[in-house]
């Protein structure tokens, strides 16, 4: 088997035949996220808090079991059965080095990554390696696992040096693995100056290519993989590179401006948002990969009798996006494969030890809207509105829209800082104390809640993905 490579606008095999990659991201696994598995704040915070509550040994045991159960052979077999052929594997740099011991490789970081790559290969599934979290935080959000809204990765050369070093180590390790479709060196960068990102990508390209001339690279656009407008002619320096957009639609989220009914105006907005993200590539005949996209879904414990109607509307958004993608023969990776019931193709049953243990805590999280992703702030909006009003009253209008505006509106920024960083920080210890006094056997059972056999399937979503994977395949 030979490596896949990028040729013009396409990904092709060794015979030059087009290969359209269709799949999902394994979010919440080697880069945990609050809305995916039900904790507050950032991964580094809950790992430290759990070690404080149950001790380092038990904490490491729990998280290792979590990683083991989250994706097994049963998951790979199910994924393949849907007709999908590629999984994006997000990971946190902390699996491979410690902040207090930088540039010293932790070989144990490869344990689960190697295991899942091998499981996927066994079932004929390609993988794309995604560095989802970089030292200092490469973007302004929770999933950069930095605990702040300042993307300090761009402000300190040493942070940048460290991911160059890490990709050197990763390239050494994976250079001969042809089931890896490619490397996604940095997830959703937010460089406010729009120039440092080019310098970092140049360094990553040169470093990886010295070791691994074979694997394709997938470079995200700036500002959460939405903006290539300042990339200029840099593509002329790079070969075997695709360019990654993240094509989320506002219509797939609780903050949608209106009910989605596939009107001509709404369809135009879907298409225009997508075309704007890929414009730079289309003008230059470059390959586009949609590395993340997809709606979130209502849950009966929160949305009640409205749940089914809301989800049918979200499926309509999904279908309309796929119709656009199919016409362009687009490779895509929907977000995401597994979670606790908000967006995943499969999700942890409410009857499992983890979900019963955290039932009341999850309800509190939802009520307080401390997760940014798909937040419903209706129960606390009145608390924060005076702060919004204060800033609007006291700050000049031209100073209110700070980067990453317009992706972040003023209310988004206040929500990120006040709810998602400040309030969530106060709940970290409470999350960890749910584990107090648990034996290793009990910790194992809690972690096992994320095993495939403990999950339910979002059949409506999975059928749509299967139908469209087949449609694309028939066009080959």
Short mmCIF file of C-alpha atoms in Angstrom, two decimals:
data_model
loop_
_atom_site.label_atom_id
_atom_site.label_comp_id
_atom_site.label_asym_id
_atom_site.label_seq_id
_atom_site.Cartn_x
_atom_site.Cartn_y
_atom_site.Cartn_z
CA UNK A 1 0.00 0.00 0.00
CA UNK A 2 1.28 3.45 -0.95
CA UNK A 3 0.80 6.88 0.58
CA UNK A 4 -2.09 9.11 -0.37
CA UNK A 5 -0.99 12.44 -1.78
CA UNK A 6 -2.39 15.78 -2.87
CA UNK A 7 -2.49 16.40 -6.62
CA UNK A 8 -4.01 19.72 -7.65
CA UNK A 9 -7.48 19.92 -6.14
CA UNK A 10 -7.66 16.21 -5.30
CA UNK A 11 -6.35 13.61 -2.90
CA UNK A 12 -5.18 10.62 -4.93
CA UNK A 13 -3.70 7.14 -4.50
CA UNK A 14 -0.48 5.82 -6.06
CA UNK A 15 -2.26 5.33 -9.41
CA UNK A 16 -3.54 8.90 -9.49
CA UNK A 17 -7.12 7.82 -8.73
CA UNK A 18 -9.12 10.25 -6.61
CA UNK A 19 -9.73 9.22 -3.00
CA UNK A 20 -12.49 11.15 -1.24
CA UNK A 21 -12.01 11.01 2.52
CA UNK A 22 -15.30 10.85 4.41
CA UNK A 23 -15.41 10.51 8.17
CA UNK A 24 -15.42 12.13 11.59
CA UNK A 25 -13.21 13.56 14.29
CA UNK A 26 -12.46 11.60 17.45
CA UNK A 27 -12.86 14.70 19.60
CA UNK A 28 -12.83 14.42 23.37
CA UNK A 29 -10.40 11.49 23.40
CA UNK A 30 -6.69 12.42 23.44
CA UNK A 31 -7.78 16.04 23.58
CA UNK A 32 -10.67 16.13 26.03
CA UNK A 33 -13.31 18.86 25.81
CA UNK A 34 -15.83 19.99 28.39
CA UNK A 35 -19.03 19.63 26.36
CA UNK A 36 -17.96 16.24 25.01
CA UNK A 37 -17.42 14.46 28.32
CA UNK A 38 -19.16 16.65 30.87
CA UNK A 39 -16.50 18.42 32.92
CA UNK A 40 -16.08 22.18 33.49
CA UNK A 41 -13.24 24.31 32.15
CA UNK A 42 -10.14 22.81 30.55
CA UNK A 43 -8.56 19.36 30.54
CA UNK A 44 -5.43 20.41 32.43
CA UNK A 45 -7.65 21.75 35.23
CA UNK A 46 -9.67 18.59 35.75
CA UNK A 47 -6.62 16.35 35.55
CA UNK A 48 -4.93 18.36 38.32
CA UNK A 49 -8.12 18.45 40.41
CA UNK A 50 -8.73 14.70 40.13
CA UNK A 51 -5.14 13.98 41.18
CA UNK A 52 -5.71 16.19 44.23
CA UNK A 53 -8.90 14.36 45.17
CA UNK A 54 -8.02 10.68 44.54
CA UNK A 55 -4.22 10.78 44.29
CA UNK A 56 -1.92 10.73 41.27
CA UNK A 57 -1.95 6.93 40.83
CA UNK A 58 -5.74 6.58 40.79
CA UNK A 59 -6.12 9.66 38.61
CA UNK A 60 -3.70 8.31 36.02
CA UNK A 61 -5.49 4.94 36.18
CA UNK A 62 -8.86 6.56 35.47
CA UNK A 63 -7.67 8.65 32.53
CA UNK A 64 -5.77 5.73 31.00
CA UNK A 65 -8.89 3.57 31.21
CA UNK A 66 -10.93 6.41 29.73
CA UNK A 67 -8.58 6.53 26.74
CA UNK A 68 -8.71 2.75 26.39
CA UNK A 69 -12.50 2.45 26.46
CA UNK A 70 -13.26 5.56 24.39
CA UNK A 71 -12.23 3.88 21.14
CA UNK A 72 -11.92 0.12 20.69
CA UNK A 73 -12.17 -2.42 17.90
CA UNK A 74 -15.98 -2.26 18.19
CA UNK A 75 -15.91 1.46 17.44
CA UNK A 76 -13.70 0.96 14.39
CA UNK A 77 -15.94 -1.83 13.07
CA UNK A 78 -19.07 0.28 13.54
CA UNK A 79 -17.48 3.32 11.89
CA UNK A 80 -16.47 1.26 8.88
CA UNK A 81 -19.96 -0.26 8.66
CA UNK A 82 -21.35 3.21 7.99
CA UNK A 83 -19.30 3.45 4.79
CA UNK A 84 -16.88 6.01 6.23
CA UNK A 85 -13.16 5.77 5.55
CA UNK A 86 -11.24 8.35 7.59
CA UNK A 87 -10.97 9.44 11.22
CA UNK A 88 -9.29 12.65 12.31
CA UNK A 89 -7.40 12.07 15.57
CA UNK A 90 -7.09 15.22 17.71
CA UNK A 91 -4.43 15.06 20.45
CA UNK A 92 -3.04 17.29 23.17
CA UNK A 93 0.69 18.07 23.17
CA UNK A 94 0.81 17.21 26.89
CA UNK A 95 0.65 13.51 26.03
CA UNK A 96 4.13 13.87 24.55
CA UNK A 97 5.89 16.44 26.75
CA UNK A 98 5.39 18.17 30.09
CA UNK A 99 5.40 21.93 30.47
CA UNK A 100 7.94 21.57 33.28
CA UNK A 101 10.06 19.23 31.20
CA UNK A 102 9.77 20.54 27.62
CA UNK A 103 11.31 18.80 24.60
CA UNK A 104 11.71 15.54 26.52
CA UNK A 105 9.57 12.98 24.72
CA UNK A 106 7.12 10.92 26.76
CA UNK A 107 7.08 7.63 24.84
CA UNK A 108 3.90 6.58 26.61
CA UNK A 109 2.13 9.28 24.59
CA UNK A 110 2.17 6.93 21.60
CA UNK A 111 0.41 4.11 23.48
CA UNK A 112 -3.19 4.91 22.60
CA UNK A 113 -2.49 6.87 19.43
CA UNK A 114 -0.64 3.90 17.93
CA UNK A 115 -3.37 1.54 19.13
CA UNK A 116 -6.19 3.48 17.44
CA UNK A 117 -4.24 4.05 14.23
CA UNK A 118 -3.67 0.29 14.05
CA UNK A 119 -7.32 -0.51 14.81
CA UNK A 120 -8.45 1.84 12.06
CA UNK A 121 -5.98 0.35 9.58
CA UNK A 122 -7.25 -3.12 10.41
CA UNK A 123 -10.71 -2.01 9.31
CA UNK A 124 -9.52 -0.11 6.25
CA UNK A 125 -9.90 3.35 7.78
CA UNK A 126 -7.40 6.14 7.14
CA UNK A 127 -6.39 8.48 9.94
CA UNK A 128 -5.31 12.12 10.00
CA UNK A 129 -3.19 13.26 12.96
CA UNK A 130 -4.37 16.56 14.39
CA UNK A 131 -2.35 18.57 16.93
CA UNK A 132 -5.39 20.07 18.61
CA UNK A 133 -3.62 21.79 21.51
CA UNK A 134 -0.27 23.58 21.44
CA UNK A 135 1.82 25.08 24.29
CA UNK A 136 0.48 28.46 25.33
CA UNK A 137 -2.74 27.93 23.39
CA UNK A 138 -2.80 28.47 19.62
CA UNK A 139 -6.32 29.85 19.76
CA UNK A 140 -8.59 31.75 22.10
CA UNK A 141 -10.91 28.91 23.08
CA UNK A 142 -11.22 26.17 25.72
CA UNK A 143 -10.06 23.39 23.38
CA UNK A 144 -6.58 24.95 23.22
CA UNK A 145 -6.42 23.84 26.88
CA UNK A 146 -4.66 26.98 28.08
CA UNK A 147 -7.27 28.30 30.53
CA UNK A 148 -7.28 31.76 28.97
CA UNK A 149 -8.69 33.69 26.03
CA UNK A 150 -5.23 34.94 25.03
CA UNK A 151 -3.54 32.74 22.40
CA UNK A 152 -0.04 33.08 23.86
CA UNK A 153 1.38 30.52 21.45
CA UNK A 154 1.79 33.39 18.99
CA UNK A 155 3.54 35.63 21.53
CA UNK A 156 6.36 33.33 22.61
CA UNK A 157 8.82 31.78 20.18
CA UNK A 158 9.60 28.99 22.62
CA UNK A 159 6.02 27.71 22.37
CA UNK A 160 6.40 27.64 18.60
CA UNK A 161 9.78 25.92 18.85
CA UNK A 162 8.19 23.19 20.94
CA UNK A 163 5.61 22.16 18.35
CA UNK A 164 8.29 22.15 15.66
CA UNK A 165 10.23 19.76 17.91
CA UNK A 166 7.10 17.68 18.55
CA UNK A 167 6.27 17.29 14.88
CA UNK A 168 9.84 16.21 14.28
CA UNK A 169 9.30 13.41 16.79
CA UNK A 170 5.88 12.51 15.37
CA UNK A 171 7.24 12.42 11.81
CA UNK A 172 10.05 10.09 12.88
CA UNK A 173 7.54 7.79 14.49
CA UNK A 174 4.95 7.68 11.71
CA UNK A 175 6.94 8.24 8.51
CA UNK A 176 6.42 4.66 7.28
CA UNK A 177 2.72 4.32 8.12
CA UNK A 178 0.73 4.48 4.88
CA UNK A 179 -2.67 4.21 6.62
CA UNK A 180 -2.08 7.73 7.92
CA UNK A 181 -3.60 9.98 5.24
CA UNK A 182 -1.67 12.96 6.52
CA UNK A 183 -0.79 15.37 9.29
CA UNK A 184 -2.94 18.32 10.44
CA UNK A 185 -0.14 20.24 12.21
CA UNK A 186 -2.15 22.89 14.09
CA UNK A 187 -5.86 23.04 14.85
CA UNK A 188 -7.81 26.30 14.45
CA UNK A 189 -5.09 28.92 14.86
CA UNK A 190 -6.05 32.48 15.81
CA UNK A 191 -3.12 34.73 14.97
CA UNK A 192 -4.40 38.31 15.30
CA UNK A 193 -1.58 39.64 13.11
CA UNK A 194 -2.22 37.07 10.33
CA UNK A 195 1.52 36.80 9.54
CA UNK A 196 3.07 34.67 12.27
CA UNK A 197 0.93 31.74 11.17
CA UNK A 198 2.74 31.70 7.82
CA UNK A 199 6.13 31.66 9.52
CA UNK A 200 5.07 28.79 11.79
CA UNK A 201 3.64 26.78 8.88
CA UNK A 202 6.85 27.32 6.91
CA UNK A 203 8.91 25.99 9.83
CA UNK A 204 6.60 23.00 10.30
CA UNK A 205 6.67 22.21 6.59
CA UNK A 206 10.48 22.31 6.40
CA UNK A 207 10.95 20.27 9.58
CA UNK A 208 8.46 17.56 8.64
CA UNK A 209 9.68 17.31 5.06
CA UNK A 210 13.29 16.71 6.13
CA UNK A 211 12.10 13.52 7.84
CA UNK A 212 8.91 12.62 6.02
CA UNK A 213 8.61 13.59 2.34
CA UNK A 214 5.59 11.31 1.88
CA UNK A 215 2.60 12.27 4.02
CA UNK A 216 0.19 14.98 2.96
CA UNK A 217 -0.11 18.02 5.20
CA UNK A 218 -3.43 19.66 6.01
CA UNK A 219 -2.97 23.31 7.02
CA UNK A 220 -5.88 25.04 8.78
CA UNK A 221 -6.80 28.59 7.84
CA UNK A 222 -6.43 31.35 10.39
CA UNK A 223 -9.23 32.38 12.77
CA UNK A 224 -10.59 28.91 13.52
CA UNK A 225 -9.82 27.54 10.03
CA UNK A 226 -11.98 30.11 8.29
CA UNK A 227 -9.59 32.64 6.75
CA UNK A 228 -6.82 32.17 4.17
CA UNK A 229 -7.03 35.74 2.84
CA UNK A 230 -3.53 36.70 4.04
CA UNK A 231 -1.77 33.54 2.80
CA UNK A 232 -0.72 35.22 -0.44
CA UNK A 233 1.47 32.99 -2.62
CA UNK A 234 2.95 30.90 0.19
CA UNK A 235 1.46 27.76 -1.38
CA UNK A 236 4.13 27.97 -4.08
CA UNK A 237 6.70 26.95 -1.46
CA UNK A 238 4.78 23.83 -0.43
CA UNK A 239 4.01 20.50 -2.12
CA UNK A 240 1.58 17.73 -1.19
CA UNK A 241 -0.47 20.13 0.95
CA UNK A 242 -4.25 20.45 1.36
CA UNK A 243 -5.97 23.34 3.09
CA UNK A 244 -8.48 22.82 5.87
CA UNK A 245 -11.65 24.79 6.49
CA UNK A 246 -14.07 24.28 9.39
CA UNK A 247 -17.53 24.88 7.99
CA UNK A 248 -19.92 25.22 10.92
CA UNK A 249 -23.27 26.85 10.16
CA UNK A 250 -25.07 29.06 12.67
CA UNK A 251 -28.28 27.30 11.64
CA UNK A 252 -27.03 24.13 13.33
CA UNK A 253 -26.85 25.71 16.79
CA UNK A 254 -29.23 27.06 19.46
CA UNK A 255 -28.22 30.63 18.56
CA UNK A 256 -29.64 30.29 15.02
CA UNK A 257 -31.26 33.58 13.96
CA UNK A 258 -34.43 31.84 12.75
CA UNK A 259 -35.92 28.35 12.23
CA UNK A 260 -34.18 26.56 9.37
CA UNK A 261 -36.54 25.55 6.57
CA UNK A 262 -34.19 25.45 3.55
CA UNK A 263 -35.41 28.72 2.09
CA UNK A 264 -33.52 30.12 -0.87
CA UNK A 265 -32.07 32.83 1.36
CA UNK A 266 -30.89 30.28 3.93
CA UNK A 267 -29.41 27.99 1.29
CA UNK A 268 -27.58 30.97 -0.19
CA UNK A 269 -26.18 31.81 3.23
CA UNK A 270 -24.96 28.22 3.70
CA UNK A 271 -23.29 28.20 0.32
CA UNK A 272 -21.80 31.69 0.63
CA UNK A 273 -20.25 30.99 4.04
CA UNK A 274 -18.65 27.82 2.67
CA UNK A 275 -17.45 29.47 -0.56
CA UNK A 276 -15.92 32.39 1.32
CA UNK A 277 -13.83 30.00 3.45
CA UNK A 278 -12.43 28.20 0.41
CA UNK A 279 -12.11 31.18 -1.94
CA UNK A 280 -8.31 31.48 -1.66
CA UNK A 281 -7.87 27.81 -2.59
CA UNK A 282 -10.34 27.94 -5.47
CA UNK A 283 -8.60 30.95 -6.99
CA UNK A 284 -5.33 28.98 -7.03
CA UNK A 285 -6.53 25.47 -7.86
CA UNK A 286 -5.67 24.02 -4.45
CA UNK A 287 -7.09 21.07 -2.52
CA UNK A 288 -9.72 21.75 0.16
CA UNK A 289 -10.52 19.51 3.13
CA UNK A 290 -13.39 20.27 5.50
CA UNK A 291 -11.81 19.21 8.78
CA UNK A 292 -14.79 20.05 11.01
CA UNK A 293 -18.47 20.79 10.55
CA UNK A 294 -21.87 19.67 11.77
CA UNK A 295 -24.83 20.69 13.96
CA UNK A 296 -25.46 20.00 17.64
CA UNK A 297 -28.61 18.26 18.82
CA UNK A 298 -31.36 18.79 21.37
CA UNK A 299 -31.68 16.54 24.42
CA UNK A 300 -34.96 15.55 26.04
CA UNK A 301 -33.73 16.35 29.55
CA UNK A 302 -33.23 19.98 28.49
CA UNK A 303 -35.44 20.68 25.46
CA UNK A 304 -38.28 18.31 26.41
CA UNK A 305 -41.07 17.85 23.89
CA UNK A 306 -39.34 20.18 21.42
CA UNK A 307 -36.39 17.77 21.07
CA UNK A 308 -37.51 15.79 18.02
CA UNK A 309 -38.61 18.86 16.06
CA UNK A 310 -35.34 20.67 16.80
CA UNK A 311 -33.31 17.66 15.70
CA UNK A 312 -35.23 17.25 12.46
CA UNK A 313 -34.38 20.87 11.72
CA UNK A 314 -30.71 20.19 12.47
CA UNK A 315 -30.77 17.16 10.15
CA UNK A 316 -32.12 19.44 7.43
CA UNK A 317 -29.10 21.71 7.87
CA UNK A 318 -26.85 18.65 7.72
CA UNK A 319 -28.42 17.39 4.48
CA UNK A 320 -28.21 20.77 2.81
CA UNK A 321 -24.54 21.14 3.72
CA UNK A 322 -23.83 17.66 2.37
CA UNK A 323 -25.61 18.50 -0.87
CA UNK A 324 -23.16 21.37 -1.32
CA UNK A 325 -20.18 19.19 -0.45
CA UNK A 326 -21.22 16.36 -2.75
CA UNK A 327 -21.33 18.68 -5.75
CA UNK A 328 -17.74 19.69 -5.01
CA UNK A 329 -16.61 16.10 -4.30
CA UNK A 330 -15.35 17.42 -0.98
CA UNK A 331 -13.45 15.36 1.57
CA UNK A 332 -14.82 16.01 5.05
CA UNK A 333 -14.57 15.04 8.71
CA UNK A 334 -17.72 15.77 10.70
CA UNK A 335 -17.42 16.80 14.33
CA UNK A 336 -17.78 14.39 16.10
CA UNK A 337 -17.79 10.63 16.63
CA UNK A 338 -18.55 10.16 20.35
CA UNK A 339 -19.75 12.28 23.29
CA UNK A 340 -22.32 12.41 26.10
CA UNK A 341 -25.24 13.28 23.84
CA UNK A 342 -24.85 16.72 22.27
CA UNK A 343 -23.20 16.15 18.89
CA UNK A 344 -21.80 12.63 18.62
CA UNK A 345 -22.64 9.90 16.16
CA UNK A 346 -22.68 7.66 19.21
CA UNK A 347 -23.19 8.86 22.77
CA UNK A 348 -22.93 7.56 26.30
CA UNK A 349 -26.17 6.11 27.68
CA UNK A 350 -27.88 8.04 30.49
CA UNK A 351 -27.96 4.76 32.46
CA UNK A 352 -24.18 4.34 32.71
CA UNK A 353 -22.21 4.90 35.94
CA UNK A 354 -20.65 8.12 34.60
CA UNK A 355 -23.92 9.69 33.52
CA UNK A 356 -25.81 8.73 36.68
CA UNK A 357 -22.94 9.99 38.85
CA UNK A 358 -22.94 13.38 37.09
CA UNK A 359 -26.65 13.75 36.30
CA UNK A 360 -27.25 16.70 38.63
CA UNK A 361 -23.89 18.28 37.90
CA UNK A 362 -24.54 18.18 34.14
CA UNK A 363 -27.91 19.85 34.71
CA UNK A 364 -26.15 22.61 36.66
CA UNK A 365 -23.58 23.04 33.89
CA UNK A 366 -26.37 23.41 31.34
CA UNK A 367 -28.31 25.85 33.49
CA UNK A 368 -25.25 28.03 34.06
CA UNK A 369 -24.19 27.77 30.37
CA UNK A 370 -20.54 27.28 31.36
CA UNK A 371 -19.64 25.45 28.13
CA UNK A 372 -19.24 27.75 25.14
CA UNK A 373 -20.11 25.18 22.47
CA UNK A 374 -23.78 25.45 21.55
CA UNK A 375 -24.55 27.23 24.82
CA UNK A 376 -28.12 28.05 25.80
CA UNK A 377 -27.70 31.00 28.15
CA UNK A 378 -31.43 31.69 28.53
CA UNK A 379 -31.43 30.91 32.27
CA UNK A 380 -28.55 33.26 33.10
CA UNK A 381 -28.71 35.91 30.39
CA UNK A 382 -30.23 38.44 32.77
CA UNK A 383 -27.22 38.02 35.08
CA UNK A 384 -24.69 38.97 32.41
CA UNK A 385 -26.75 41.53 30.50
CA UNK A 386 -25.76 44.42 32.81
CA UNK A 387 -22.10 43.71 31.98
CA UNK A 388 -22.90 43.77 28.26
CA UNK A 389 -24.79 47.02 28.74
CA UNK A 390 -21.92 48.54 30.70
CA UNK A 391 -19.37 47.81 27.97
CA UNK A 392 -21.68 49.05 25.24
CA UNK A 393 -22.26 52.23 27.21
CA UNK A 394 -18.67 52.95 28.28
CA UNK A 395 -16.57 51.60 25.39
CA UNK A 396 -16.48 53.32 22.02
CA UNK A 397 -18.26 51.24 19.35
CA UNK A 398 -15.10 51.00 17.25
CA UNK A 399 -13.28 49.42 20.22
CA UNK A 400 -15.92 46.85 21.10
CA UNK A 401 -15.13 44.26 18.42
CA UNK A 402 -11.82 42.76 19.45
CA UNK A 403 -10.18 39.89 17.56
CA UNK A 404 -11.33 37.20 16.85
CA UNK A 405 -14.28 39.33 15.80
CA UNK A 406 -16.45 38.88 13.80
CA UNK A 407 -16.34 35.19 14.72
CA UNK A 408 -16.64 36.35 18.33
CA UNK A 409 -19.30 38.99 18.85
CA UNK A 410 -19.17 41.19 21.95
CA UNK A 411 -21.60 38.92 23.79
CA UNK A 412 -19.50 35.88 22.84
CA UNK A 413 -16.40 37.45 24.34
CA UNK A 414 -18.16 38.33 27.58
CA UNK A 415 -19.60 34.82 27.75
CA UNK A 416 -16.20 33.23 27.19
CA UNK A 417 -14.54 35.24 29.95
CA UNK A 418 -17.36 35.44 32.48
CA UNK A 419 -19.05 32.05 32.14
CA UNK A 420 -16.69 29.68 30.35
CA UNK A 421 -13.48 30.73 32.12
CA UNK A 422 -14.49 32.39 35.41
CA UNK A 423 -17.58 30.52 36.58
CA UNK A 424 -16.40 27.15 35.25
CA UNK A 425 -13.18 27.47 37.24
CA UNK A 426 -15.20 27.43 40.46
CA UNK A 427 -16.82 24.11 39.48
CA UNK A 428 -13.66 22.16 38.65
CA UNK A 429 -13.16 20.89 42.19
CA UNK A 430 -16.83 19.94 42.46
CA UNK A 431 -16.49 17.76 39.36
CA UNK A 432 -13.44 16.01 40.79
CA UNK A 433 -15.04 15.39 44.19
CA UNK A 434 -17.60 13.11 42.56
CA UNK A 435 -14.74 10.57 42.42
CA UNK A 436 -13.79 10.84 46.10
CA UNK A 437 -13.50 7.48 47.85
CA UNK A 438 -13.89 5.44 44.65
CA UNK A 439 -11.93 2.20 44.37
CA UNK A 440 -9.98 1.32 41.23
CA UNK A 441 -12.76 -1.07 40.28
CA UNK A 442 -15.32 1.71 40.58
CA UNK A 443 -13.13 4.09 38.62
CA UNK A 444 -12.82 1.43 35.92
CA UNK A 445 -16.60 1.09 35.73
CA UNK A 446 -17.04 4.85 35.46
CA UNK A 447 -14.48 5.04 32.65
CA UNK A 448 -16.10 2.07 30.93
CA UNK A 449 -19.25 4.17 30.50
CA UNK A 450 -17.53 5.47 27.34
CA UNK A 451 -17.14 1.97 25.85
CA UNK A 452 -19.00 1.32 22.61
CA UNK A 453 -21.28 -1.24 24.26
CA UNK A 454 -22.44 1.46 26.70
CA UNK A 455 -23.32 3.93 23.94
CA UNK A 456 -26.47 4.71 22.00
CA UNK A 457 -26.46 5.55 18.30
CA UNK A 458 -27.76 8.75 16.74
CA UNK A 459 -29.42 6.83 13.94
CA UNK A 460 -30.78 9.83 12.06
CA UNK A 461 -27.32 11.38 11.79
CA UNK A 462 -25.61 8.10 10.93
CA UNK A 463 -28.08 7.26 8.18
CA UNK A 464 -27.56 10.66 6.55
CA UNK A 465 -23.78 10.22 6.71
CA UNK A 466 -23.99 6.71 5.23
CA UNK A 467 -26.34 7.82 2.45
CA UNK A 468 -24.04 10.65 1.48
CA UNK A 469 -20.84 8.64 1.76
CA UNK A 470 -22.34 6.22 -0.75
CA UNK A 471 -23.50 9.02 -3.02
CA UNK A 472 -19.99 10.43 -3.17
CA UNK A 473 -18.50 6.99 -3.70
CA UNK A 474 -20.77 6.41 -6.71
CA UNK A 475 -19.28 9.50 -8.33
CA UNK A 476 -15.71 8.09 -8.23
#
